[in-house]
XYZ file of C-alpha atoms in Angstrom:
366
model
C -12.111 3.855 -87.226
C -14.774 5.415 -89.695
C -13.860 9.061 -90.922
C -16.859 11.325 -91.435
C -16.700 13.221 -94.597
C -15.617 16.565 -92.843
C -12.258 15.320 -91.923
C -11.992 14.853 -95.096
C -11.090 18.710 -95.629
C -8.546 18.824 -93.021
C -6.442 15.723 -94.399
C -5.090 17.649 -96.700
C -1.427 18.269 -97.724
C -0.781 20.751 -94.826
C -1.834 18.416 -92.488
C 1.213 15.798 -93.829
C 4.056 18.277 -93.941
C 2.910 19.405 -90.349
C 2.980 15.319 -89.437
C 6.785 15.078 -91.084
C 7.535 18.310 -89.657
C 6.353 16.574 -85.975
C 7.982 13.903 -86.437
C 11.947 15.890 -87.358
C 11.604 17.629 -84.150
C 10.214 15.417 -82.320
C 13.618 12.917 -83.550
C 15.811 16.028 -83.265
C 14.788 16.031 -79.626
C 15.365 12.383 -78.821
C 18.550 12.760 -80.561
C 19.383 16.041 -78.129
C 18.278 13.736 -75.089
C 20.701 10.570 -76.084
C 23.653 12.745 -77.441
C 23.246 14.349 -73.742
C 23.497 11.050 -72.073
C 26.330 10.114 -74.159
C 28.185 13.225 -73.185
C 27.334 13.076 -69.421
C 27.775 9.313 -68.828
C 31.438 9.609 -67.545
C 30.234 11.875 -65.016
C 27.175 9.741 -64.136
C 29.356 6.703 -63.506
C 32.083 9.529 -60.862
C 29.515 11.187 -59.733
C 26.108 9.283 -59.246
C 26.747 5.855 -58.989
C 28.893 5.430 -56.008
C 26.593 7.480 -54.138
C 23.499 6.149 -51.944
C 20.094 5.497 -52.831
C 17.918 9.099 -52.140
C 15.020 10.276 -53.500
C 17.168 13.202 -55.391
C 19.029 9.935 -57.177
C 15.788 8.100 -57.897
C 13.960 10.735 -59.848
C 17.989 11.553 -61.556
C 17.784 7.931 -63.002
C 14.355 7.755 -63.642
C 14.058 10.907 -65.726
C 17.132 9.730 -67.669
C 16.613 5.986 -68.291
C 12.658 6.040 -68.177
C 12.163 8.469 -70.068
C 14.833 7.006 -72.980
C 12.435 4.561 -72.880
C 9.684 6.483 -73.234
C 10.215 9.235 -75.563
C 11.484 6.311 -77.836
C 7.929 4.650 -77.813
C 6.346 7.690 -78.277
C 8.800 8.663 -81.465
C 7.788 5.116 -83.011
C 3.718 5.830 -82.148
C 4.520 8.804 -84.157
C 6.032 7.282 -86.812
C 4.085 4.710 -87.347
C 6.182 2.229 -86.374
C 4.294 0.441 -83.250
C -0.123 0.446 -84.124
C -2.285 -1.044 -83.724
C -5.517 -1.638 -85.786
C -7.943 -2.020 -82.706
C -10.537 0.565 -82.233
C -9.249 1.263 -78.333
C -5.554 1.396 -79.489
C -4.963 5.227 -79.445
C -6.681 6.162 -77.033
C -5.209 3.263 -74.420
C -1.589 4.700 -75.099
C -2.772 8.045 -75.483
C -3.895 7.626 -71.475
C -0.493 6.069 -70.715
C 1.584 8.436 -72.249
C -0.177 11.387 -70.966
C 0.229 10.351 -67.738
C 3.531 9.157 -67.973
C 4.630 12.689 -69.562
C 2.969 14.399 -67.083
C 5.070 12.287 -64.537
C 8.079 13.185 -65.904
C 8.049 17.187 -65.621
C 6.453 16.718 -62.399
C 9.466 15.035 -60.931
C 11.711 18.071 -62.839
C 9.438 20.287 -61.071
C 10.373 18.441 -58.069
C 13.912 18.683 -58.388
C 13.743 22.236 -58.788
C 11.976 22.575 -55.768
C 13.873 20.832 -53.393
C 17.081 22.840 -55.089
C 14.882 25.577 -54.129
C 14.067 24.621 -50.421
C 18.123 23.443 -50.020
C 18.945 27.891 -50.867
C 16.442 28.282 -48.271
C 18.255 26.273 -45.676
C 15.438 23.864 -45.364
C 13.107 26.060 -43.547
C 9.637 24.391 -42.701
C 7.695 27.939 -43.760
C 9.002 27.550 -47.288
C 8.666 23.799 -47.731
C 5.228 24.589 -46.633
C 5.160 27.066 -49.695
C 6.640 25.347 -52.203
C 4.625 21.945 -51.037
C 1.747 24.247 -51.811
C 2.920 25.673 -55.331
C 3.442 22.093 -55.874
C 0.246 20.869 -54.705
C -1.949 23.033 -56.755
C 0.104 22.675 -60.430
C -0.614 18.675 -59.836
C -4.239 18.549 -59.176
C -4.928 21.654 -61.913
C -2.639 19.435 -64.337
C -4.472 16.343 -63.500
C -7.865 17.144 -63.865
C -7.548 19.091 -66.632
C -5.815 16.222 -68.330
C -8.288 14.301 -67.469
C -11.021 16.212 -68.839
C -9.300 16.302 -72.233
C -9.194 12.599 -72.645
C -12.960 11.965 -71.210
C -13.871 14.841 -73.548
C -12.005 13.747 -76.656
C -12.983 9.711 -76.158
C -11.920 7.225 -78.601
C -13.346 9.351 -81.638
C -10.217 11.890 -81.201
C -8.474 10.491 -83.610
C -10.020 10.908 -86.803
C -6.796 10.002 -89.146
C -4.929 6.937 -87.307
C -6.114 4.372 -89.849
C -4.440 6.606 -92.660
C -1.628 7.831 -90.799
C -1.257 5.093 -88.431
C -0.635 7.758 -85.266
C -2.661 8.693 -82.290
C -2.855 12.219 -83.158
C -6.278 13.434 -81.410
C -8.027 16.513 -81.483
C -7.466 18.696 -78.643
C -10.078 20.914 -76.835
C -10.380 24.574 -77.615
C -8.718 25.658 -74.367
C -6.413 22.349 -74.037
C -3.425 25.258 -73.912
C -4.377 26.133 -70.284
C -2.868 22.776 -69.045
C 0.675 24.638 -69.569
C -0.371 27.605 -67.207
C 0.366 25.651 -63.814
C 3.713 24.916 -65.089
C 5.122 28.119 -66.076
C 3.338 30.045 -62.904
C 5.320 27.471 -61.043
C 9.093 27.540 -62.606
C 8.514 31.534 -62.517
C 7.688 31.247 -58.520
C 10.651 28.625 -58.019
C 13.126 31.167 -60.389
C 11.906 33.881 -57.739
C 12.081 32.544 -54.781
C 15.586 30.932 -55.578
C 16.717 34.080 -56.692
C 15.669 35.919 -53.585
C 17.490 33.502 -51.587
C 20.613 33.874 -53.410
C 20.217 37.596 -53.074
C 19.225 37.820 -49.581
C 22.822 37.337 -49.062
C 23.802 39.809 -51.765
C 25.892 37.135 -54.328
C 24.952 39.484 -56.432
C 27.528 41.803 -55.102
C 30.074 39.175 -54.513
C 29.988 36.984 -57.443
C 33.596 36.810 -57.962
C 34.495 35.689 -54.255
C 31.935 33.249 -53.367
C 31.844 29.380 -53.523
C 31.773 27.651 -56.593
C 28.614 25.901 -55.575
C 26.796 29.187 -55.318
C 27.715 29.859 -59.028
C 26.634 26.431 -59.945
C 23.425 27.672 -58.698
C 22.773 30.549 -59.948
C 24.176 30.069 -63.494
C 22.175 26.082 -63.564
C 18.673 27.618 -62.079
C 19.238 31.454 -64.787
C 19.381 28.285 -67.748
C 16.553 26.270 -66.992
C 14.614 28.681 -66.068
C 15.083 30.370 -69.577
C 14.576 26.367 -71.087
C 11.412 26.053 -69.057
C 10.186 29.404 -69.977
C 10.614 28.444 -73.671
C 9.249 24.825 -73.042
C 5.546 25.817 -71.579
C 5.424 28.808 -73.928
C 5.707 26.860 -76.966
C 3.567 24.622 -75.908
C 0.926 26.982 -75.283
C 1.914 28.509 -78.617
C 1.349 25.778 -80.703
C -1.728 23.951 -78.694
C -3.589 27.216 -78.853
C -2.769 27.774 -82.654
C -2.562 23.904 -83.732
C -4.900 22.049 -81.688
C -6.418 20.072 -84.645
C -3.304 19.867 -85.963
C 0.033 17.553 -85.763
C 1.964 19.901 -84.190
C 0.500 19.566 -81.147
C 2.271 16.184 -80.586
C 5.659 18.718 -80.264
C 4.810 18.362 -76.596
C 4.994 14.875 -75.839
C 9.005 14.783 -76.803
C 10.594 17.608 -78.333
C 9.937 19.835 -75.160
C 9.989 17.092 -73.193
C 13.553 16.317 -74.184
C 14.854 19.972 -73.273
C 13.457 19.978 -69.803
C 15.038 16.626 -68.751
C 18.631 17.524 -70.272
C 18.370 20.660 -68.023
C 16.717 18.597 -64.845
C 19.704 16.400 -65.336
C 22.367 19.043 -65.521
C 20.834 20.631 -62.341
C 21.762 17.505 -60.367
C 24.931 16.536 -62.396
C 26.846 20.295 -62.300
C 25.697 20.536 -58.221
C 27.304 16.707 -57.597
C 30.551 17.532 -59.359
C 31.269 20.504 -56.861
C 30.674 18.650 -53.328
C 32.620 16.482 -51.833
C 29.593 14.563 -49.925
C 28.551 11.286 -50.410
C 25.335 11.547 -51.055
C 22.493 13.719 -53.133
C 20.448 14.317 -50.229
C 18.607 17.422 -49.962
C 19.939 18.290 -46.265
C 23.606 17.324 -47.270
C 23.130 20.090 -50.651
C 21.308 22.459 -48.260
C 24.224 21.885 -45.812
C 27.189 22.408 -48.514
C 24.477 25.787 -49.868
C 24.671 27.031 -46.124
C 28.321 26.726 -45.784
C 28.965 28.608 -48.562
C 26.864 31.742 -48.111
C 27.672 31.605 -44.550
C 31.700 31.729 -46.354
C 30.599 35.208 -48.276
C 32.313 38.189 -47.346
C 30.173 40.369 -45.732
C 31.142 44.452 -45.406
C 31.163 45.184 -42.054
C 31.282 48.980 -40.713
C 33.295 49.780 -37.684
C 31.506 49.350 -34.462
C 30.108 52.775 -33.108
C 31.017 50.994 -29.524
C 34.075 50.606 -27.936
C 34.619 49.289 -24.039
C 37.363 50.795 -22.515
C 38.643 50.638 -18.270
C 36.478 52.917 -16.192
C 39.978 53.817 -14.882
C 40.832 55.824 -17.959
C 38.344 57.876 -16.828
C 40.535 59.912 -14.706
C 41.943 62.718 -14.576
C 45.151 61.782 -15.391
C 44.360 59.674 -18.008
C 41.862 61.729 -19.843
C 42.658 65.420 -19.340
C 39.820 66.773 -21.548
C 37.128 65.242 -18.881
C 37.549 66.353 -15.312
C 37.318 63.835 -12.863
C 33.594 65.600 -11.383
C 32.149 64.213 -14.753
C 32.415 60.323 -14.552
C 30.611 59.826 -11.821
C 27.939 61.964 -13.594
C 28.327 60.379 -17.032
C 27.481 56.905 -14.468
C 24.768 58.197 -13.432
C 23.472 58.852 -16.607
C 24.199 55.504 -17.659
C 22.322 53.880 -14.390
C 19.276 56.336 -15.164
C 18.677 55.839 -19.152
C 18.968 53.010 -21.530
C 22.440 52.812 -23.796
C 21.545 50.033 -26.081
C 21.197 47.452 -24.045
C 21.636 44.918 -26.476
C 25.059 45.950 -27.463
C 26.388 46.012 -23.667
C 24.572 42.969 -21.972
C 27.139 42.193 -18.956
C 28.898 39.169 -19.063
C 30.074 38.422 -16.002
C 30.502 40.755 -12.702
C 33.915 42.720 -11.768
C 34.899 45.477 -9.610
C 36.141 47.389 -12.861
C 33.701 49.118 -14.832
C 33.615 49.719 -19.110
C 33.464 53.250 -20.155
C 31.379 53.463 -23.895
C 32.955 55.782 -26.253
C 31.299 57.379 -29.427
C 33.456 57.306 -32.263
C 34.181 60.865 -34.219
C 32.152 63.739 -33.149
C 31.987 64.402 -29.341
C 34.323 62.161 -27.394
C 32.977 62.416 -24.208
C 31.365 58.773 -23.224
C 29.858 56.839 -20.780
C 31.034 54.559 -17.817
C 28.716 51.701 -17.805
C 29.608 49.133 -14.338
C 29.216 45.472 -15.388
């Protein structure tokens, strides 16, 4: 590829301690993503493999053994270990790896979500919502990625003949391809959190399941990891577009959000007893347990007594004149219906009592 003599002024020494500086992170990430594996592959072998085929376990294995392979390739593109000399070269797996990298978060966006729907019990409303949220981060991503590599062609790369990388040149507002991600991990952090809340954990922390925990403490630390992630990346592709940095994206962050994808499905496995990963079986196991949290319950301002206690004998402070007025009173306005729906008929009648205050009740016939 010809260089036109104004790259010349940005091949300069900057530009090569930004490209070494790329390429330490971008290793200190892979080495983050395999150390991780290492670490977790006891549990993988307990806790994943026995377990049926579901889509939760495809986009587990595919997020940690495709994209070994694929950060790898990427890591030796950067260091110049697999080029190319053809004209086409960078920019063919330039198109790949975009896509494939924009593949990979969208499946950790995916297992996020259906962690989200599973707090929700599975309602239809929500999966309607977050199908949405979904929906519009994937077609903003996608055609803005496309525009970026129809825009930047095959004369992005200005320095692969020198450097012998596929760093391009990225548009002036190339940043904005981050926004759809972070508005959608903030709405998925919400809306989990409200769920968890709804319930009040919040107040019960101590008492609840263990898988609630697992939830709240797994979703609070990627959250904070996906927060970091897209604002970096905007960070540096809005400072460093021209520059090497911006290749921080296509591992380094990369790396962090499938360690945390992985522990999301890893820390949830290891505290149910199920067989399998589906989402109804989690949102099942998530039900159980916040239907399991203690709830504070105030004493009922209702209690049903025999209408024969309403006698003289049995309750001297009401003379016997007054229950068949207090029935009529019943018979004639409404007593919270909902609270005294009759069961079943009898010749006895219930008598409602307030509690504290005035003790003089009701006789309600059922």
């Amino acid at each position: 590829m010809r260089i036109a003599p104004r790259d010349l002024f940005t091949l300069d020494a900057q530009y090569i301690q930004d490209l070494y500086f790329a390429r330490a992170l971008n290793l200190a990430g892979y080495t983050i993503l395999l150390y991780e594996c290492i670490l977790t592959f006891p549990d993988e072998v307990q806790y994943i493999w026995p377990t049926r085929w579901s889509m939760v376990k495809i986009i587990y294995m595919f997020n940690r053994y495709g994209n070994i392979t694929f950060v790898a390739l990427a890591d030796l593109q950067l260091l110049g270990v697999w080029w190319d000399s053809s004209p086409a070269f960078c920019f063919d797996v330039t198109l790949v790896m975009s896509f494939v990298q924009l593949l990979s978060f969208a499946l950790i966006h995916i297992l996020v979500l259906l962690r989200a729907w599973a707090t929700w019990g599975r309602q239809k409303r929500m999966l309607t919502v977050l199908g949405a949220l979904f929906g519009v981060y994937a077609c903003v991503s996608i055609a803005m990625l496309v525009y970026g590599l129809i825009d930047g062609g095959e004369d992005a790369f200005p320095f692969s003949s020198i450097t012998k990388t596929c760093i391009s040149t990225l548009p002036p507002h190339a940043w904005i391809l981050w926004v759809p991600s972070l508005i959608l991990e903030c709405a998925t952090f919400a809306l989990t959190m409200a769920s968890i809340r709804q319930f009040n954990v919040h107040r019960h922390f101590r008492e609840h399941s263990t898988i609630v925990q697992v939830i709240c403490r797994d979703g609070v630390a990627y959250f904070f990891i996906a927060l970091f992630s897209s604002s970096f990346n905007i960070l540096v592709w809005a400072r460093d577009s021209n520059r090497p940095l911006n290749m921080l994206s296509s591992s380094f962050t990369l790396c962090l959000m499938i360690v945390a994808g992985q522990r999301l499905v890893l820390d949830l496995r290891k505290v149910t007893d199920h067989d399998g990963l589906s989402t109804t079986r989690v949102g099942r196991e998530i039900e159980r347990a916040i239907e399991a949290l203690p709830r504070s319950r105030s004493r009922s301002p209702i209690v049903f007594v025999d209408r024969t206690a309403c006698t003289p004998s049995s309750t001297p402070g009401i003379p016997s004149h007054e229950c068949d007025q207090q029935v009529d009173l019943v018979e004639l306005g409404p007593v919270d219906e909902g609270h005294i729906a009759p069961r079943a008929k009898r010749e006895s009648a219930l008598e409602l009592s307030r509690l504290g205050g005035d003790q003089r009740g009701w006789t309600f016939p059922v």
